[in-house]
Coordinates of C-alpha atoms and ligand atoms in Angstrom, one line a residue:
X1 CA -18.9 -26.1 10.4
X2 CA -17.6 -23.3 8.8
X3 CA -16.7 -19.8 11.2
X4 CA -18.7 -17.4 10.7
X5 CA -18.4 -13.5 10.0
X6 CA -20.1 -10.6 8.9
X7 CA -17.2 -9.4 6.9
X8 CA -14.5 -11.5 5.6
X9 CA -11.1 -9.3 4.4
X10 CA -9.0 -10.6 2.4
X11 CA -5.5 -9.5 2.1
X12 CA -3.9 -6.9 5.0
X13 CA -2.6 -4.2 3.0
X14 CA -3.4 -0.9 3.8
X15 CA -6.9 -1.2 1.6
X16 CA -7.7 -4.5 3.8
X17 CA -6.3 -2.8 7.0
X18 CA -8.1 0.4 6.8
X19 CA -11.2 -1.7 5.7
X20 CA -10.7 -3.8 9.2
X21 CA -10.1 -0.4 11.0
X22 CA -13.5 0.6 9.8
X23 CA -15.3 -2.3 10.4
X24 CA -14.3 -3.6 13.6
X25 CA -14.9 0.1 14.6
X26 CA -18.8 -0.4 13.5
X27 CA -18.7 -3.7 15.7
X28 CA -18.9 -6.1 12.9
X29 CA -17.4 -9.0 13.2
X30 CA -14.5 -8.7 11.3
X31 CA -11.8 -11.7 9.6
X32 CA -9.1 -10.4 7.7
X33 CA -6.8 -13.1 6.1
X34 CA -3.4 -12.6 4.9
X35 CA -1.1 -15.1 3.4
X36 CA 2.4 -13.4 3.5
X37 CA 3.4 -9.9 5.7
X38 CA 0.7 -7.8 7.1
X39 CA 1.2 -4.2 6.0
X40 CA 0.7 -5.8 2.3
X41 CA 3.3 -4.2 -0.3
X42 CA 4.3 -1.0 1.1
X43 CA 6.1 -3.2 3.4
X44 CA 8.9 -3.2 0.9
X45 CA 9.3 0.3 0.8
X46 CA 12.0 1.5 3.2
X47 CA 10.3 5.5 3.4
X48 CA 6.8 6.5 2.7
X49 CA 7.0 10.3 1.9
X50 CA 3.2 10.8 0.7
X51 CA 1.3 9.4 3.8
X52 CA -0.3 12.3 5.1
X53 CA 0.1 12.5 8.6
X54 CA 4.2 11.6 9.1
X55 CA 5.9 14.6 7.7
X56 CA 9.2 13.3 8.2
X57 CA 8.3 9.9 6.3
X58 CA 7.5 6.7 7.5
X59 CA 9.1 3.3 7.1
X60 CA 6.7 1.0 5.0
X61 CA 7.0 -1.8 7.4
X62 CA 6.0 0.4 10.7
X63 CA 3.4 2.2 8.8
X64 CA 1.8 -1.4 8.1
X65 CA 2.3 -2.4 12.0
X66 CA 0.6 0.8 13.2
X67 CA -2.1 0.6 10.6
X68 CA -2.7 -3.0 12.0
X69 CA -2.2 -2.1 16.0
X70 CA -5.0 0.1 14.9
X71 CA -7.4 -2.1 13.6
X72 CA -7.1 -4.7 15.8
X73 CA -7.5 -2.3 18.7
X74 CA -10.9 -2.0 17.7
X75 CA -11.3 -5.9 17.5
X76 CA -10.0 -6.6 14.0
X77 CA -9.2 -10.6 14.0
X78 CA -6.0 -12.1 11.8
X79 CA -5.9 -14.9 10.3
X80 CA -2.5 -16.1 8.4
X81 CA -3.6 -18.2 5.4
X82 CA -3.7 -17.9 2.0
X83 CA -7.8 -17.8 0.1
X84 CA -7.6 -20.1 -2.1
X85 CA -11.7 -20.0 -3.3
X86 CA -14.9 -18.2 -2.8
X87 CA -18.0 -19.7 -3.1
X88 CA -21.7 -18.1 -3.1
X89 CA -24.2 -20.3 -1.3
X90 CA -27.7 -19.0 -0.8
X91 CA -26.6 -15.1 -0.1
X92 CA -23.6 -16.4 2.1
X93 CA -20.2 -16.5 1.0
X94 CA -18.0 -18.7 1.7
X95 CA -14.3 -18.3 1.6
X96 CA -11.9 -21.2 1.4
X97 CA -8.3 -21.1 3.3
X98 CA -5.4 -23.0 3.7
X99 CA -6.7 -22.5 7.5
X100 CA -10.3 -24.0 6.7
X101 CA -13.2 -22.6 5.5
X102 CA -14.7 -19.2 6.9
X103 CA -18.5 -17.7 6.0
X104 CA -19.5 -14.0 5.5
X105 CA -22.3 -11.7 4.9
X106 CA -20.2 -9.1 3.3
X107 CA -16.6 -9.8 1.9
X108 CA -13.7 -6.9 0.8
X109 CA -11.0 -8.0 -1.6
X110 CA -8.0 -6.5 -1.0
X111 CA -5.3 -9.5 -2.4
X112 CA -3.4 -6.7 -4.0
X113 CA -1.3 -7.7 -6.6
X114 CA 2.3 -9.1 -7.3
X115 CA 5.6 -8.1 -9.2
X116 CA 5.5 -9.2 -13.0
X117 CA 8.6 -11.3 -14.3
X118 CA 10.6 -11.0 -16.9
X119 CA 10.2 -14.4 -18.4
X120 CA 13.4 -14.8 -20.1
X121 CA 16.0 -17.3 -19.5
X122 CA 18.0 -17.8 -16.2
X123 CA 15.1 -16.1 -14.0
X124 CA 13.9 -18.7 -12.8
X125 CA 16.8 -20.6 -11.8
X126 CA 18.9 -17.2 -10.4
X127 CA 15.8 -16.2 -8.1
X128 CA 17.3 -15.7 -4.8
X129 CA 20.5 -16.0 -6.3
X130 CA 20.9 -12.5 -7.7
X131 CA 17.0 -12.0 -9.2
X132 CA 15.1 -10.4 -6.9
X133 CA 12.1 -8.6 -6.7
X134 CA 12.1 -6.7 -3.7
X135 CA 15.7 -4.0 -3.4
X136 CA 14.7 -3.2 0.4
X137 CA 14.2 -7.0 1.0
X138 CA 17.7 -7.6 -0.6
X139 CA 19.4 -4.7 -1.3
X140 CA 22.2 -5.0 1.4
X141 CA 23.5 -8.6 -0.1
X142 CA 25.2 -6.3 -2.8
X143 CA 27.3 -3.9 -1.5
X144 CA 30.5 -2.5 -3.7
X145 CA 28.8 -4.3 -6.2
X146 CA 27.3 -3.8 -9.6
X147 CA 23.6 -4.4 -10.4
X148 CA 20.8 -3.5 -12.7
X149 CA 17.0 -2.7 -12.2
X150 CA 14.8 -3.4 -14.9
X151 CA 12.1 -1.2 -15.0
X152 CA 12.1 2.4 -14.7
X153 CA 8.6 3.3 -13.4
X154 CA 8.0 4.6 -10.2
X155 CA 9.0 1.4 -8.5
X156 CA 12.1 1.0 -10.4
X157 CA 12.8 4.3 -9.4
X158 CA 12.6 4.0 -6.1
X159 CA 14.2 1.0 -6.1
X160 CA 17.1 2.3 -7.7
X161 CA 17.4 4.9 -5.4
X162 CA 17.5 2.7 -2.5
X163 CA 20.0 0.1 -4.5
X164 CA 22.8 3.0 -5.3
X165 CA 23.1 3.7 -1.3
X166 CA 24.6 0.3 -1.5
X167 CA 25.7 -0.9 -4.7
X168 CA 29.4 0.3 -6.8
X169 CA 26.9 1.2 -9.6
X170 CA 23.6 1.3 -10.4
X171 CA 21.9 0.3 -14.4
X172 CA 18.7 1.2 -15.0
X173 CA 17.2 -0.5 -18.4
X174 CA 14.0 0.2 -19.8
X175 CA 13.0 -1.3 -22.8
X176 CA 10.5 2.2 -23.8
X177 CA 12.5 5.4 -25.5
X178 CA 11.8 7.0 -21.7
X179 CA 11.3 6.0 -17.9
X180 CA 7.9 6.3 -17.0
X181 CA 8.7 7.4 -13.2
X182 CA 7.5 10.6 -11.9
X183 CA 9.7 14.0 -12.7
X184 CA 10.3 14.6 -8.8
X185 CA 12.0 10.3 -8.8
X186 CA 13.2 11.0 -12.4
X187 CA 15.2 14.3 -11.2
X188 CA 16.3 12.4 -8.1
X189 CA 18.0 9.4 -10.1
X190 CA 19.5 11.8 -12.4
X191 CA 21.0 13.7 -9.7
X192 CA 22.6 10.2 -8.3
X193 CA 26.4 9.5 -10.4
X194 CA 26.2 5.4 -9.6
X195 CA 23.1 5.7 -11.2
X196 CA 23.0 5.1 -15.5
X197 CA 20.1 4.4 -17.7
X198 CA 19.9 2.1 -20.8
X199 CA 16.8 2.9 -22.5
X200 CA 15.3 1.2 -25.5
X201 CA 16.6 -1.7 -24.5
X202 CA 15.8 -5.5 -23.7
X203 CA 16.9 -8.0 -20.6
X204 CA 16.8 -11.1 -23.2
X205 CA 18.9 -13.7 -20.5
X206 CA 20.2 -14.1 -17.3
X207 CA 23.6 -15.7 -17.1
X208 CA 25.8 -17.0 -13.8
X209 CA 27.2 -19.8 -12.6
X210 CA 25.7 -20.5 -8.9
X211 CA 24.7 -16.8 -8.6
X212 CA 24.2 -14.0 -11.6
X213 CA 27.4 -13.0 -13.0
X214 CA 26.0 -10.8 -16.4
X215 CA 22.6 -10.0 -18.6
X216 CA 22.5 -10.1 -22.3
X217 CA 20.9 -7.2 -23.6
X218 CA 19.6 -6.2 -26.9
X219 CA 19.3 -2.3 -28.1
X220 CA 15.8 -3.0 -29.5
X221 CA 15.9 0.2 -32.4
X222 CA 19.2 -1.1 -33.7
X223 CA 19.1 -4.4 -32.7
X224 CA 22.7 -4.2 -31.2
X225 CA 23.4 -6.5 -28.4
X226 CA 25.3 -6.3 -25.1
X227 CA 26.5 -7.8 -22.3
X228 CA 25.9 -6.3 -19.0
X229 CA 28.5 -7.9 -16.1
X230 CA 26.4 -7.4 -12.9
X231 CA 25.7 -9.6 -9.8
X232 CA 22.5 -8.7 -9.2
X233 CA 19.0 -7.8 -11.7
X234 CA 16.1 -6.2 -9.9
X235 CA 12.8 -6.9 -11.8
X236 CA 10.5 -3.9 -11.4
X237 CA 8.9 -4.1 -14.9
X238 CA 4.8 -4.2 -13.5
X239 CA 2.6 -5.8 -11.5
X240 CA -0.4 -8.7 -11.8
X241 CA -3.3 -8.5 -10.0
X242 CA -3.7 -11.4 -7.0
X243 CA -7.2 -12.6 -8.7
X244 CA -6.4 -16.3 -9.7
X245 CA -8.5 -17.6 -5.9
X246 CA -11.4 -15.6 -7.8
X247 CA -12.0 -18.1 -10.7
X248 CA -13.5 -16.1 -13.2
X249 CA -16.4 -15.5 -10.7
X250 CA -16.0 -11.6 -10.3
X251 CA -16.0 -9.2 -14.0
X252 CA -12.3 -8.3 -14.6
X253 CA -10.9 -5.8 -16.8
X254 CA -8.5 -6.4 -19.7
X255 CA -5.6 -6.0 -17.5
X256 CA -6.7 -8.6 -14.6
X257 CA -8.3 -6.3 -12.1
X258 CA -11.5 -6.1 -10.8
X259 CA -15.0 -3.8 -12.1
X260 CA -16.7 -2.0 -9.6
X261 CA -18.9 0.9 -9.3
X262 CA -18.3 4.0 -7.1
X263 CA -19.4 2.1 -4.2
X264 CA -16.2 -0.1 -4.6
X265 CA -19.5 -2.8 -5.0
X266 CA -18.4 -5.7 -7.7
X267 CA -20.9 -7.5 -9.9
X268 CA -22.1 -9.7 -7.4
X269 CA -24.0 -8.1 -4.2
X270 CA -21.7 -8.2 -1.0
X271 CA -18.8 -8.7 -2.5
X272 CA -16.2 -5.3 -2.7
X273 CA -13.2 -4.5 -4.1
X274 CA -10.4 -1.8 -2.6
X275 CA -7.1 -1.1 -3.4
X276 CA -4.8 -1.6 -6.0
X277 CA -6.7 -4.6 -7.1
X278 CA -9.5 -2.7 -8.5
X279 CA -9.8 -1.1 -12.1
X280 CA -8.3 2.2 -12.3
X281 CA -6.3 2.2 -8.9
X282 CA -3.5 5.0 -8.9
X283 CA -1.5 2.3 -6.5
X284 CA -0.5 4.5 -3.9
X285 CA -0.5 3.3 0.0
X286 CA -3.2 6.5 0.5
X287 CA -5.5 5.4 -2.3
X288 CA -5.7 2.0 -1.0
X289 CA -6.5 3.1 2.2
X290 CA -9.0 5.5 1.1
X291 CA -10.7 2.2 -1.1
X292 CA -10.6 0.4 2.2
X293 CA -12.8 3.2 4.3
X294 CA -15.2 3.3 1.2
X295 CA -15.9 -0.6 0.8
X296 CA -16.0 -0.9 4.5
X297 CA -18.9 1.8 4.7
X298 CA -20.8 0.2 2.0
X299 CA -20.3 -3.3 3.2
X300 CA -21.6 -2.2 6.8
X301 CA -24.7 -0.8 5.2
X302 CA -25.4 -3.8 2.7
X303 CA -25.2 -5.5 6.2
X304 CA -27.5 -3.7 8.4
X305 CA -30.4 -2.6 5.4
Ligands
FAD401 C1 8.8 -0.9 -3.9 C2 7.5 -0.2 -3.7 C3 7.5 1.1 -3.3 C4 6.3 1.8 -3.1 N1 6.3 3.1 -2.6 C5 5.1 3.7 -2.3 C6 5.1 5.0 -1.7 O1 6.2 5.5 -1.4 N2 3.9 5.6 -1.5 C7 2.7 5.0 -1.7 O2 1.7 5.6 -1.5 N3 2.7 3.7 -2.3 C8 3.9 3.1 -2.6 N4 3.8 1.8 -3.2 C9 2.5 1.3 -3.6 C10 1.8 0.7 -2.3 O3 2.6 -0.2 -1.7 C11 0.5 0.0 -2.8 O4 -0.3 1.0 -3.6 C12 -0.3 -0.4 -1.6 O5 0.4 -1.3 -0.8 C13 -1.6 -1.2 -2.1 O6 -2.3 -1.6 -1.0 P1 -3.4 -2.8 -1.2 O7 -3.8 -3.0 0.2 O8 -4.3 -2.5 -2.2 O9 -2.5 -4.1 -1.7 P2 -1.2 -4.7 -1.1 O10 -0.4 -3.8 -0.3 O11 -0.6 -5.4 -2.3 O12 -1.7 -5.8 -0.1 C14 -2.4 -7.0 -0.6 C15 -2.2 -8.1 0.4 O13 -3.0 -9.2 0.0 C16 -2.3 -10.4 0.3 N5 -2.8 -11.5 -0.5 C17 -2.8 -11.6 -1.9 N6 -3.5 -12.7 -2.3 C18 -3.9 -13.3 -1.2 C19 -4.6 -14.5 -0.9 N7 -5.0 -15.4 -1.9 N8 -4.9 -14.9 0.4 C20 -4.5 -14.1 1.4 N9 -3.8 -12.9 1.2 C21 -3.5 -12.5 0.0 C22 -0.9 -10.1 -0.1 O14 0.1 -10.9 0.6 C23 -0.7 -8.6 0.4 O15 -0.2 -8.5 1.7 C24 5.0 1.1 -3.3 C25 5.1 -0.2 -3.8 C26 6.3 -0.9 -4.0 C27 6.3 -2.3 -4.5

């Protein structure tokens, strides 16, 4: 027989952890289920500067433990499985797991989403070998060395930042005519010498034998190409939403993420979105945890009237 819940969370990022924090805290039985590292993706970041609350920053990774000591202190349960369905059965729902099947009157999604690839020859093959998506996770394997990041966003920003306190130089290539980071991370990068920036331009292959060794690159307004020696490419170009479990049972926007109302309430009754999954998240660590409170309220009264 299937375990049962009132609410079933799934994904323990800050919009799942603050959802558990809130929930437990009502005393509803609460299941939050996370495939990968609880904390979710601000796990990757090495300092968190806009958290309220930790004025001298926070390290991503303890601000997800302490987020989690939290929730669980109020008698937040953790599962470690990946969802891989979710199923509607007579006003239940029932959520599928690697670790067997759970049921719930309310459920929060809060899967998040994951890093976009590049799709271009040599990824796929170079992945761990020099493509990585994560600079604090693997940052350190390239000291003294050159790399690139592509992507110049906020995340690619950041991630170059962190990548120059260890790499001989740092390339930044964007493919639009300007980074779309924020001034204060744009001013920061600029301010940084290993830094460079290659705008207007395209990754179009990843080349190495064993591990990376150089990127061909293509100026996409004159069509000139390049080669790029590096031992390392950072992918930073965008994220996709952690939806596929869903199966086209939930409305999604154009872009992958999920429709909900002010409530954080989806199209189907119970079922809530938080977090950087939903339409029109700003993706920011605060923000998720703010989506978490507000689901968690609403599911706790769709519960109890
Ligand atoms: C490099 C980097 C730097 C950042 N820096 C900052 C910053 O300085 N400040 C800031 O505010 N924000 C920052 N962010 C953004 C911030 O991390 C996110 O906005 C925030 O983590 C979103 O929280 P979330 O809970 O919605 O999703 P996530 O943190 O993505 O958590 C979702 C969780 O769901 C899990 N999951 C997905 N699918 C399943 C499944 N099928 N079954 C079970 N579990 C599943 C995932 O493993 C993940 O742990 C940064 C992000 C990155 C990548």
């Amino acid at each position: 027989m299937n375990k049962e819940y009132e609410i079933v969370i799934i994904g323990g990022g800050p919009a799942g952890l603050s959802a558990g924090l809130y929930t437990s805290r009502a005393r509803l039985s609460t299941l939050l289920i996370e495939r990968g590292l609880v904390g979710g993706l601000i796990t990757e970041t090495e300092l968190v500067e806009n958290y309220p609350g930790f004025p001298e920053g926070i390290s991503g990774l303890e601000l997800g433990e302490l987020m989690h000591q939290q929730a669980t202190k109020y008698g937040l349960e953790t599962l470690l499985a990946e969802v891989t369905g979710l199923e509607l059965q007579q006003g239940q729902k029932i959520i599928k797991t690697t670790e067997g099947n759970f049921t719930a009157k309310a459920v929060i999604i809060a899967s998040g989403s994951e890093r976009l690839k590049l799709g271009v020859p040599g990824e796929k093959e170079f992945t761990g070998k020099g493509v990585s998506y994560c600079a604090t996770c693997d940052a350190a394997f390239f000291r003294e060395l050159p790399i690139a990041v592509a992507g110049g966003g906020d995340v690619g920003i950041t991630e170059a930042l962190h990548l120059a306190k260890f790499a001989s130089k740092v390339t930044v290539i964007e493919l639009l005519p300007k980074l779309g980071a924020s001034r204060i991370l744009q001013e920061r990068a600029a301010a940084e010498p290993k830094i460079e920036f290659r705008l207007n331009t395209r990754v179009e292959e990843i080349e190495g034998e064993e591990v990376v060794k150089r990127l061909k690159l293509r100026q996409v307004i004159t069509g000139e190409k390049a080669t790029l020696d590096v031992a390392a490419i950072f992918v930073s170009i965008g994220i996709k939403p952690n939806t596929d479990y869903l199966k086209g049972i939930l409305s999604l926007d154009a872009t992958g993420t999920i429709i909900t109302n002010d409530k954080l309430e989806t199209n189907i009754p119970g079922i809530f979105a938080a977090g950087d999954i939903r339409h029109n998240s700003v993706r920011q660590a605060i923000a998720a945890a703010g989506d978490g409170a507000t689901a968690a309220i609403y599911a706790e009264k769709f519960i109890t009237e």
